[in-house]
Coordinates of N, CA and C in Angstrom, one line a residue:
Chain A
G9 N -54.8 35.6 31.6 CA -55.4 36.6 32.4 C -54.4 37.5 33.1
E10 N -54.9 38.6 33.7 CA -54.0 39.6 34.3 C -53.6 39.1 35.7
S11 N -52.4 39.4 36.0 CA -51.9 39.0 37.4 C -50.8 40.0 37.8
V12 N -50.7 40.1 39.1 CA -49.6 40.9 39.6 C -48.9 40.0 40.6
G13 N -47.6 39.9 40.5 CA -46.9 39.0 41.4 C -45.6 39.5 41.9
L14 N -45.0 38.9 42.9 CA -43.8 39.2 43.4 C -42.8 38.1 43.2
H15 N -41.5 38.5 43.1 CA -40.5 37.4 42.8 C -40.2 36.6 44.0
L16 N -40.1 37.2 45.2 CA -39.6 36.4 46.4 C -40.7 36.5 47.5
P17 N -41.0 35.4 48.1 CA -41.9 35.4 49.2 C -41.4 36.0 50.5
T18 N -40.1 35.9 50.7 CA -39.4 36.4 51.9 C -38.1 37.0 51.6
L19 N -37.9 38.2 52.2 CA -36.6 38.9 52.1 C -36.1 39.2 53.5
S20 N -34.9 38.8 53.7 CA -34.3 39.1 55.0 C -33.1 40.0 54.9
V21 N -33.1 41.1 55.6 CA -32.0 42.1 55.5 C -31.6 42.5 56.9
Q22 N -30.4 43.0 56.9 CA -29.8 43.6 58.1 C -30.3 45.0 58.3
E23 N -30.5 45.3 59.6 CA -30.9 46.7 59.9 C -29.9 47.7 59.3
G24 N -30.3 48.7 58.7 CA -29.4 49.7 58.1 C -29.1 49.5 56.6
D25 N -29.3 48.2 56.2 CA -29.1 48.0 54.8 C -30.3 48.5 53.9
N26 N -30.1 48.5 52.6 CA -31.2 48.9 51.7 C -31.9 47.6 51.3
S27 N -33.2 47.7 51.1 CA -34.0 46.6 50.7 C -34.6 46.9 49.3
I28 N -34.7 45.8 48.6 CA -35.3 46.0 47.2 C -36.4 44.8 47.1
I29 N -37.6 45.2 46.9 CA -38.7 44.2 46.8 C -39.2 44.4 45.4
N30 N -39.3 43.2 44.7 CA -39.7 43.3 43.3 C -41.1 42.8 43.0
C31 N -41.6 43.2 41.9 CA -43.0 42.8 41.5 C -43.0 42.7 40.0
A32 N -43.7 41.7 39.5 CA -43.9 41.6 38.0 C -45.4 41.7 37.8
Y33 N -45.8 42.4 36.7 CA -47.2 42.4 36.4 C -47.4 42.0 34.9
S34 N -48.6 41.6 34.6 CA -48.8 41.1 33.3 C -49.7 41.9 32.4
N35 N -50.5 42.8 33.0 CA -51.4 43.6 32.2 C -50.7 44.9 31.7
S36 N -50.4 44.9 30.5 CA -49.7 46.1 29.9 C -50.5 47.3 29.9
A37 N -51.9 47.1 30.0 CA -52.8 48.3 30.0 C -52.8 49.0 31.4
S38 N -52.2 48.4 32.4 CA -52.3 49.0 33.7 C -51.6 50.4 33.7
D39 N -52.1 51.3 34.4 CA -51.5 52.7 34.3 C -51.3 53.3 35.7
Y40 N -51.4 52.5 36.7 CA -51.2 53.0 38.1 C -50.8 51.8 39.0
F41 N -49.8 52.0 39.8 CA -49.3 51.0 40.6 C -49.0 51.5 42.0
I42 N -49.3 50.7 43.0 CA -49.2 51.1 44.4 C -48.4 50.1 45.2
W43 N -47.7 50.5 46.1 CA -47.1 49.6 47.1 C -47.8 49.8 48.4
Y44 N -48.2 48.7 49.0 CA -48.8 48.7 50.3 C -47.9 47.9 51.3
K45 N -48.0 48.3 52.6 CA -47.3 47.6 53.6 C -48.4 47.1 54.6
Q46 N -48.2 45.8 54.9 CA -49.2 45.2 55.8 C -48.5 44.6 57.0
E47 N -48.8 45.2 58.2 CA -48.3 44.6 59.4 C -49.2 43.5 59.9
S48 N -48.8 42.6 60.7 CA -49.6 41.5 61.2 C -50.9 42.0 61.8
G49 N -52.0 41.4 61.3 CA -53.3 41.8 61.9 C -53.8 43.1 61.5
K50 N -53.2 43.8 60.6 CA -53.7 45.1 60.2 C -54.0 45.2 58.7
G51 N -54.6 46.3 58.3 CA -54.9 46.5 57.0 C -53.8 47.0 56.1
P52 N -53.9 46.9 54.8 CA -52.8 47.5 53.9 C -52.6 49.0 54.1
Q53 N -51.4 49.4 54.3 CA -51.1 50.8 54.5 C -50.4 51.3 53.3
F54 N -50.9 52.4 52.7 CA -50.3 53.0 51.5 C -48.9 53.5 51.8
I55 N -48.0 53.1 50.9 CA -46.6 53.6 51.0 C -46.3 54.6 49.9
I56 N -46.4 54.2 48.7 CA -46.1 55.0 47.6 C -46.7 54.5 46.3
D57 N -47.0 55.4 45.4 CA -47.6 55.0 44.1 C -46.8 55.6 42.9
I58 N -47.2 55.1 41.8 CA -46.5 55.6 40.6 C -47.5 55.4 39.4
R59 N -47.5 56.4 38.5 CA -48.3 56.3 37.3 C -47.5 55.8 36.2
S60 N -48.1 55.3 35.2 CA -47.3 54.6 34.1 C -46.6 55.6 33.2
N61 N -46.8 56.9 33.4 CA -46.1 57.9 32.6 C -44.8 58.3 33.3
M62 N -44.5 57.6 34.4 CA -43.2 57.9 35.2 C -42.5 56.6 35.2
D63 N -41.1 56.7 35.5 CA -40.4 55.5 35.7 C -39.7 55.4 37.1
K64 N -39.9 56.5 37.8 CA -39.3 56.6 39.2 C -40.0 57.6 40.0
R65 N -40.2 57.3 41.3 CA -40.8 58.2 42.2 C -40.2 58.0 43.6
Q66 N -39.9 59.1 44.2 CA -39.3 59.0 45.5 C -40.1 59.5 46.6
G67 N -40.1 58.8 47.8 CA -40.8 59.3 48.9 C -39.7 59.4 50.1
Q68 N -40.2 59.4 51.3 CA -39.3 59.4 52.4 C -38.7 58.0 52.6
R69 N -37.5 57.8 52.4 CA -36.8 56.5 52.5 C -37.2 55.5 51.5
V70 N -38.2 55.7 50.7 CA -38.7 54.8 49.7 C -38.6 55.3 48.3
T71 N -38.4 54.4 47.4 CA -38.3 54.8 46.0 C -39.1 53.7 45.2
V72 N -39.9 54.0 44.3 CA -40.5 53.0 43.4 C -40.0 53.2 42.0
L73 N -39.7 52.1 41.4 CA -39.2 52.1 40.0 C -40.1 51.3 39.2
L74 N -40.4 51.8 38.0 CA -41.3 51.1 37.1 C -40.6 51.0 35.7
N75 N -40.6 49.7 35.3 CA -40.0 49.4 34.0 C -41.1 48.8 33.2
K76 N -41.7 49.6 32.3 CA -42.9 49.1 31.5 C -42.5 48.2 30.4
T77 N -41.2 48.3 30.0 CA -40.8 47.4 28.9 C -40.8 45.9 29.4
V78 N -40.4 45.7 30.6 CA -40.4 44.3 31.1 C -41.5 44.1 32.1
K79 N -42.4 45.1 32.3 CA -43.5 45.0 33.2 C -43.0 44.6 34.6
H80 N -42.2 45.5 35.1 CA -41.6 45.2 36.4 C -41.6 46.4 37.3
L81 N -41.9 46.2 38.6 CA -42.1 47.2 39.5 C -41.2 46.9 40.7
S82 N -40.5 47.9 41.3 CA -39.7 47.6 42.5 C -39.9 48.6 43.6
L83 N -39.7 48.2 44.8 CA -39.8 49.1 45.9 C -38.4 49.1 46.6
Q84 N -37.8 50.2 46.7 CA -36.5 50.3 47.4 C -36.7 51.0 48.7
I85 N -36.2 50.4 49.8 CA -36.3 51.0 51.1 C -34.9 51.3 51.6
A86 N -34.6 52.5 51.8 CA -33.2 52.9 52.3 C -33.1 52.8 53.8
A87 N -31.9 52.3 54.2 CA -31.6 52.2 55.6 C -32.8 51.5 56.4
T88 N -33.0 50.3 56.0 CA -34.1 49.5 56.6 C -34.1 49.5 58.1
Q89 N -35.2 49.7 58.7 CA -35.4 49.7 60.1 C -36.2 48.5 60.6
P90 N -36.1 48.1 61.9 CA -37.0 47.0 62.4 C -38.5 47.3 62.1
G91 N -38.9 48.5 62.2 CA -40.3 48.9 62.0 C -40.7 48.7 60.5
D92 N -39.8 48.4 59.6 CA -40.2 48.1 58.3 C -40.6 46.7 58.1
S93 N -40.3 45.9 59.1 CA -40.7 44.5 59.0 C -42.2 44.3 58.8
A94 N -42.6 43.7 57.7 CA -44.0 43.6 57.3 C -44.1 42.8 56.0
V95 N -45.3 42.6 55.6 CA -45.5 42.1 54.2 C -45.8 43.2 53.3
Y96 N -45.1 43.2 52.2 CA -45.3 44.3 51.2 C -46.0 43.7 49.9
F97 N -47.0 44.4 49.5 CA -47.8 44.1 48.4 C -47.7 45.1 47.3
C98 N -47.5 44.7 46.1 CA -47.7 45.6 45.0 C -49.1 45.5 44.5
A99 N -49.7 46.5 44.0 CA -51.1 46.4 43.5 C -51.2 47.3 42.2
E100 N -52.1 46.8 41.4 CA -52.3 47.4 40.1 C -53.7 48.0 40.0
N101 N -53.8 49.2 39.5 CA -55.2 49.7 39.4 C -55.7 49.2 38.0
N102 N -56.8 48.6 38.0 CA -57.3 47.9 36.8 C -58.0 48.9 36.0
H103 N -57.3 49.6 35.2 CA -57.9 50.7 34.4 C -58.9 50.1 33.4
G104 N -58.7 48.8 33.0 CA -59.6 48.2 32.1 C -61.0 48.0 32.5
S105 N -61.1 48.1 33.9 CA -62.5 47.9 34.4 C -63.2 49.2 34.5
G106 N -62.6 50.3 34.0 CA -63.3 51.6 34.1 C -63.0 52.3 35.4
N107 N -63.7 53.3 35.7 CA -63.4 54.1 36.9 C -64.0 53.5 38.2
T108 N -63.5 52.3 38.5 CA -64.1 51.7 39.7 C -63.1 51.6 40.8
G109 N -61.8 52.0 40.6 CA -60.8 51.9 41.6 C -60.4 50.5 42.0
K110 N -60.8 49.5 41.2 CA -60.4 48.1 41.6 C -58.9 47.9 41.6
L111 N -58.4 47.3 42.7 CA -57.0 47.0 42.7 C -56.8 45.5 42.6
I112 N -55.8 45.1 41.9 CA -55.3 43.8 41.8 C -54.0 43.6 42.6
F113 N -54.0 42.8 43.6 CA -52.9 42.7 44.5 C -52.0 41.5 44.0
G114 N -50.7 41.7 44.3 CA -49.8 40.6 44.2 C -49.8 39.7 45.4
Q115 N -48.9 38.7 45.4 CA -48.9 37.7 46.5 C -48.3 38.2 47.8
G116 N -47.4 39.2 47.7 CA -46.8 39.7 48.9 C -45.4 39.2 49.2
T117 N -44.5 40.0 49.6 CA -43.2 39.7 50.1 C -43.0 40.0 51.5
T118 N -42.6 39.1 52.3 CA -42.4 39.3 53.8 C -41.0 39.9 53.9
L119 N -40.9 41.0 54.5 CA -39.6 41.6 54.8 C -39.2 41.4 56.2
Q120 N -38.1 40.8 56.5 CA -37.7 40.6 57.8 C -36.4 41.4 58.0
V121 N -36.4 42.2 59.0 CA -35.2 43.1 59.3 C -34.5 42.5 60.6
K122 N -33.3 42.1 60.4 CA -32.5 41.6 61.5 C -31.8 42.7 62.2
P123 N -31.8 42.8 63.5 CA -31.1 43.8 64.2 C -29.6 43.6 64.3
Chain B
E27 N -55.0 62.2 61.2 CA -55.2 61.7 59.8 C -56.5 61.0 59.7
P28 N -57.3 61.3 58.7 CA -58.6 60.5 58.5 C -58.3 59.1 58.3
E29 N -59.2 58.2 58.7 CA -59.0 56.8 58.5 C -60.4 56.1 58.3
V30 N -60.3 54.9 57.8 CA -61.4 54.0 57.6 C -61.5 53.2 58.8
T31 N -62.7 53.1 59.4 CA -62.9 52.3 60.6 C -63.8 51.2 60.4
Q32 N -63.5 50.1 61.0 CA -64.3 48.9 60.8 C -64.7 48.2 62.1
T33 N -66.0 47.7 62.1 CA -66.4 46.9 63.3 C -67.2 45.7 62.8
P34 N -67.2 44.6 63.5 CA -66.3 44.3 64.6 C -64.9 44.0 64.1
S35 N -63.9 44.0 65.0 CA -62.6 43.6 64.6 C -62.5 42.1 64.5
H36 N -63.3 41.3 65.2 CA -63.3 39.9 65.0 C -64.7 39.4 65.3
Q37 N -65.1 38.5 64.5 CA -66.4 37.8 64.7 C -66.4 36.4 64.4
V38 N -66.9 35.6 65.3 CA -67.0 34.1 65.1 C -68.5 33.8 64.9
T39 N -68.8 33.1 63.9 CA -70.2 32.8 63.6 C -70.4 31.3 63.1
Q40 N -71.6 30.8 63.4 CA -71.9 29.5 62.9 C -72.2 29.5 61.4
M41 N -71.8 28.4 60.8 CA -72.1 28.2 59.4 C -73.6 28.3 59.1
G42 N -73.9 29.1 58.1 CA -75.3 29.3 57.8 C -75.9 30.5 58.4
Q43 N -75.2 31.1 59.3 CA -75.7 32.4 59.9 C -75.4 33.6 59.0
E44 N -76.2 34.6 59.2 CA -75.9 35.9 58.5 C -74.9 36.7 59.3
V45 N -74.1 37.4 58.6 CA -73.1 38.3 59.2 C -73.2 39.7 58.5
I46 N -73.1 40.7 59.3 CA -73.0 42.1 58.8 C -71.7 42.7 59.3
L47 N -70.8 43.1 58.4 CA -69.6 43.8 58.7 C -69.8 45.3 58.4
R48 N -69.4 46.1 59.3 CA -69.6 47.6 59.2 C -68.4 48.4 59.0
C49 N -68.5 49.4 58.3 CA -67.4 50.3 58.0 C -67.9 51.8 58.0
V50 N -67.0 52.6 58.4 CA -67.2 54.0 58.3 C -66.0 54.6 57.4
P51 N -66.3 54.8 56.1 CA -65.3 55.3 55.2 C -64.8 56.7 55.6
I52 N -63.7 57.2 55.0 CA -63.3 58.6 55.2 C -64.3 59.5 54.7
S53 N -64.6 60.6 55.5 CA -65.8 61.3 55.4 C -66.0 62.0 54.0
N54 N -65.0 62.5 53.3 CA -65.3 63.1 52.0 C -65.1 62.2 50.8
H55 N -64.9 60.9 51.1 CA -64.7 60.0 50.0 C -66.1 59.5 49.4
L56 N -66.0 59.2 48.1 CA -67.3 58.9 47.4 C -67.3 57.5 47.0
Y57 N -66.1 56.8 46.9 CA -66.1 55.4 46.4 C -65.7 54.5 47.6
F58 N -66.4 53.4 47.6 CA -66.2 52.5 48.8 C -66.0 51.1 48.2
Y59 N -65.2 50.3 49.0 CA -64.8 49.0 48.5 C -64.8 48.0 49.6
W60 N -65.0 46.7 49.3 CA -64.7 45.6 50.2 C -63.7 44.7 49.5
Y61 N -62.7 44.3 50.3 CA -61.7 43.3 49.8 C -61.7 42.3 50.9
R62 N -61.2 41.1 50.5 CA -61.0 40.1 51.6 C -59.6 39.5 51.4
Q63 N -59.1 38.9 52.5 CA -57.8 38.2 52.5 C -57.9 37.0 53.3
I64 N -57.9 35.9 52.7 CA -57.8 34.6 53.3 C -56.4 34.4 54.0
L65 N -56.4 33.8 55.1 CA -55.1 33.7 55.9 C -53.9 33.3 55.0
G66 N -52.9 34.1 55.0 CA -51.7 33.8 54.2 C -51.7 34.0 52.7
Q67 N -52.9 34.6 52.3 CA -53.0 34.8 50.8 C -53.0 36.3 50.5
K68 N -53.2 36.6 49.3 CA -53.2 38.0 48.9 C -54.6 38.6 49.1
V69 N -54.6 39.9 49.0 CA -55.8 40.6 49.2 C -56.6 40.5 47.9
E70 N -57.9 40.3 48.0 CA -58.7 40.1 46.8 C -59.9 41.1 46.7
F71 N -60.1 41.6 45.6 CA -61.2 42.6 45.4 C -62.6 41.9 45.5
L72 N -63.5 42.4 46.2 CA -64.9 41.9 46.2 C -65.8 42.8 45.4
V73 N -65.9 44.1 45.8 CA -66.9 44.9 45.2 C -66.5 46.4 45.4
S74 N -67.0 47.2 44.4 CA -66.8 48.7 44.6 C -68.2 49.3 44.5
F75 N -68.4 50.4 45.1 CA -69.7 51.0 45.3 C -69.6 52.5 45.2
Y76 N -70.5 53.1 44.4 CA -70.5 54.5 44.2 C -71.9 55.0 43.9
N77 N -72.3 56.1 44.5 CA -73.6 56.7 44.2 C -74.7 55.7 44.5
N78 N -74.6 55.0 45.6 CA -75.6 54.0 46.1 C -75.8 52.8 45.2
E79 N -74.8 52.5 44.4 CA -75.0 51.3 43.6 C -73.6 50.6 43.4
I80 N -73.6 49.3 43.1 CA -72.4 48.6 42.8 C -71.8 49.0 41.5
S81 N -70.5 49.4 41.5 CA -69.9 49.7 40.3 C -69.3 48.5 39.6
E82 N -68.7 47.7 40.4 CA -68.1 46.4 39.9 C -68.0 45.4 41.0
K83 N -68.1 44.2 40.6 CA -68.0 43.1 41.6 C -67.2 42.0 41.0
S84 N -66.6 41.2 41.9 CA -65.7 40.1 41.4 C -66.6 38.8 41.4
E85 N -66.0 37.7 40.9 CA -66.6 36.4 40.9 C -66.9 35.9 42.4
I86 N -66.1 36.4 43.3 CA -66.3 36.0 44.7 C -67.7 36.5 45.2
F87 N -68.0 37.7 44.8 CA -69.2 38.4 45.3 C -70.4 37.8 44.6
D88 N -70.9 36.7 45.2 CA -72.1 36.0 44.6 C -73.3 36.5 45.3
D89 N -74.4 35.8 45.1 CA -75.7 36.2 45.6 C -75.8 36.2 47.2
Q90 N -74.8 35.5 47.8 CA -74.8 35.5 49.2 C -74.3 36.8 49.8
F91 N -73.7 37.6 49.0 CA -73.1 38.9 49.5 C -74.0 40.1 49.0
S92 N -74.0 41.1 49.9 CA -74.7 42.3 49.5 C -74.0 43.5 50.2
V93 N -74.1 44.7 49.7 CA -73.5 45.8 50.3 C -74.6 46.9 50.4
E94 N -74.4 47.8 51.3 CA -75.5 48.8 51.6 C -74.8 50.0 52.2
R95 N -75.4 51.2 51.9 CA -75.0 52.4 52.6 C -76.2 52.9 53.3
P96 N -76.5 52.4 54.5 CA -77.8 52.7 55.1 C -78.0 54.1 55.5
D97 N -76.9 54.8 55.7 CA -77.0 56.2 56.1 C -75.9 57.0 55.5
G98 N -75.6 58.2 56.0 CA -74.6 59.0 55.3 C -73.2 58.7 55.7
S99 N -73.0 57.7 56.7 CA -71.7 57.4 57.1 C -71.3 56.0 57.0
N100 N -72.2 55.1 57.2 CA -71.9 53.6 57.2 C -71.9 53.0 55.9
F101 N -71.1 52.0 55.7 CA -71.1 51.1 54.5 C -71.0 49.7 55.0
T102 N -71.9 48.8 54.7 CA -71.9 47.5 55.3 C -71.8 46.4 54.2
L103 N -71.2 45.3 54.6 CA -71.1 44.1 53.8 C -71.9 43.0 54.6
K104 N -72.9 42.4 53.9 CA -73.7 41.4 54.5 C -73.4 40.0 53.8
I105 N -73.2 39.0 54.6 CA -73.1 37.7 54.0 C -74.3 36.9 54.6
R106 N -75.2 36.5 53.7 CA -76.5 36.0 54.1 C -76.4 34.6 54.8
S107 N -75.7 33.7 54.3 CA -75.6 32.4 54.8 C -74.1 32.0 54.7
T108 N -73.4 32.2 55.8 CA -72.0 32.0 55.8 C -71.5 30.5 55.6
K109 N -70.4 30.4 54.9 CA -69.8 29.1 54.6 C -68.4 29.1 55.3
L110 N -67.9 27.9 55.5 CA -66.6 27.8 56.1 C -65.6 28.6 55.3
E111 N -65.7 28.5 54.0 CA -64.7 29.2 53.2 C -64.8 30.7 53.1
D112 N -65.8 31.3 53.8 CA -65.9 32.7 54.0 C -65.0 33.2 55.1
S113 N -64.4 32.3 55.8 CA -63.5 32.7 56.9 C -62.3 33.5 56.3
A114 N -62.2 34.7 56.7 CA -61.1 35.6 56.1 C -61.1 36.9 56.8
M115 N -60.1 37.7 56.5 CA -60.1 39.1 57.0 C -60.8 39.9 55.9
Y116 N -61.8 40.7 56.3 CA -62.5 41.6 55.3 C -62.1 43.0 55.5
F117 N -61.6 43.6 54.5 CA -61.2 45.0 54.5 C -62.1 45.9 53.8
C118 N -62.5 47.0 54.5 CA -63.2 48.1 53.8 C -62.2 49.1 53.4
A119 N -62.5 49.8 52.3 CA -61.6 50.8 51.8 C -62.4 51.9 51.1
S120 N -61.8 53.1 51.0 CA -62.5 54.2 50.3 C -61.5 55.0 49.6
S121 N -62.0 55.8 48.6 CA -61.2 56.7 47.9 C -62.1 57.9 47.5
A122 N -61.4 59.0 47.3 CA -62.1 60.2 47.0 C -62.9 60.1 45.6
T123 N -62.2 59.5 44.7 CA -62.8 59.2 43.4 C -62.5 57.8 43.0
G124 N -63.1 57.3 41.9 CA -62.8 56.0 41.5 C -61.8 56.0 40.3
L125 N -61.2 57.1 40.1 CA -60.3 57.2 38.9 C -59.0 56.6 39.2
S126 N -58.4 56.0 38.2 CA -57.1 55.4 38.3 C -56.1 56.5 38.8
G127 N -55.3 56.1 39.8 CA -54.4 57.1 40.4 C -54.9 57.7 41.6
N128 N -56.1 57.4 42.1 CA -56.6 58.0 43.3 C -56.3 57.0 44.4
T129 N -55.7 57.5 45.5 CA -55.3 56.6 46.6 C -56.5 55.9 47.2
I130 N -56.4 54.7 47.4 CA -57.4 53.9 48.1 C -56.9 53.6 49.5
Y131 N -57.6 54.0 50.5 CA -57.3 53.8 51.9 C -58.0 52.6 52.5
F132 N -57.3 51.8 53.3 CA -57.9 50.6 53.8 C -58.1 50.8 55.3
G133 N -59.2 50.1 55.8 CA -59.4 50.0 57.2 C -58.5 48.9 57.8
E134 N -58.6 48.6 59.1 CA -57.8 47.7 59.8 C -58.4 46.2 59.6
G135 N -59.6 46.1 59.1 CA -60.1 44.8 58.8 C -61.0 44.2 59.9
S136 N -61.9 43.3 59.5 CA -62.7 42.5 60.3 C -62.4 41.1 60.1
W137 N -62.0 40.4 61.1 CA -61.6 39.0 61.0 C -62.8 38.2 61.2
L138 N -63.3 37.4 60.2 CA -64.5 36.6 60.3 C -64.0 35.1 60.3
T139 N -64.5 34.5 61.4 CA -64.3 33.0 61.5 C -65.6 32.3 61.5
V140 N -65.8 31.4 60.5 CA -67.0 30.6 60.4 C -66.7 29.2 60.9
V141 N -67.5 28.8 61.8 CA -67.3 27.4 62.4 C -68.5 26.5 62.2

C-alpha cells in the first residue's frame, strides 16, 4: 500500500544551525508534496509545497528537495530559530484518488531547537 | 489572512452520545475536508466534500459519521454514537479546488474526548 513516512522521529538542533528533515514516500504516482508544521495543540500549518515536475523549491528560510528516483523528500530550514520548534509532517496529495484533495500524511518529525 | 475556524475547541462527551463538530471554511473555497489525529499519531484523512456531496471517504468514516453543509458557511461533522476510540483531534480543512497542487488549509482543531 501507499505510505508516507519520515526517517527520524526527533531532531535536535542548535539555534542558528540549519535543519534537515527527511521523508520517504512509496507511491510513485504522487505528483504533489507538502510540508506542514504543527505546533502543540494547533492545526497543521502550510510551509511549502512542490510538484513532481520540480526537484527543488525555495521559500523564506525553507527549501524543499524532491528526489523522485529514490522517492525522497526533504525540508531544509536555514538558521533555525526557537520558533521553529514543532512537529513537521510531509504529506502527499493522492492523485490516484482523483480530484478530491486527499492528503496522506507521514508520521512526523519533532524538531527541537536548543538555545 | 483568511482562516478555517472550528468550534468547539474541546468537547468531552459520554460514550454513545452524539457529537457535532462545526467548521467555517475559508469563504471562497469549494472543497472541504475532515481529518483526525489521535494523540501522538499522524493526521488521517476522513472525508472530502464538494458540491454538497461526499467526494471520497476513508475506511475510518463509517456509518457513525456524517457530514453536512447546512448553510452557506458552516461545514459539520457528526458522530452519531461516540466510542472511546473516537477520542482525537478533529481538523477541518478547505481548499479552493480539489485539484492536486491546490493548498489545503487546516483549522486549529476540535479536541474530542469520549469518556
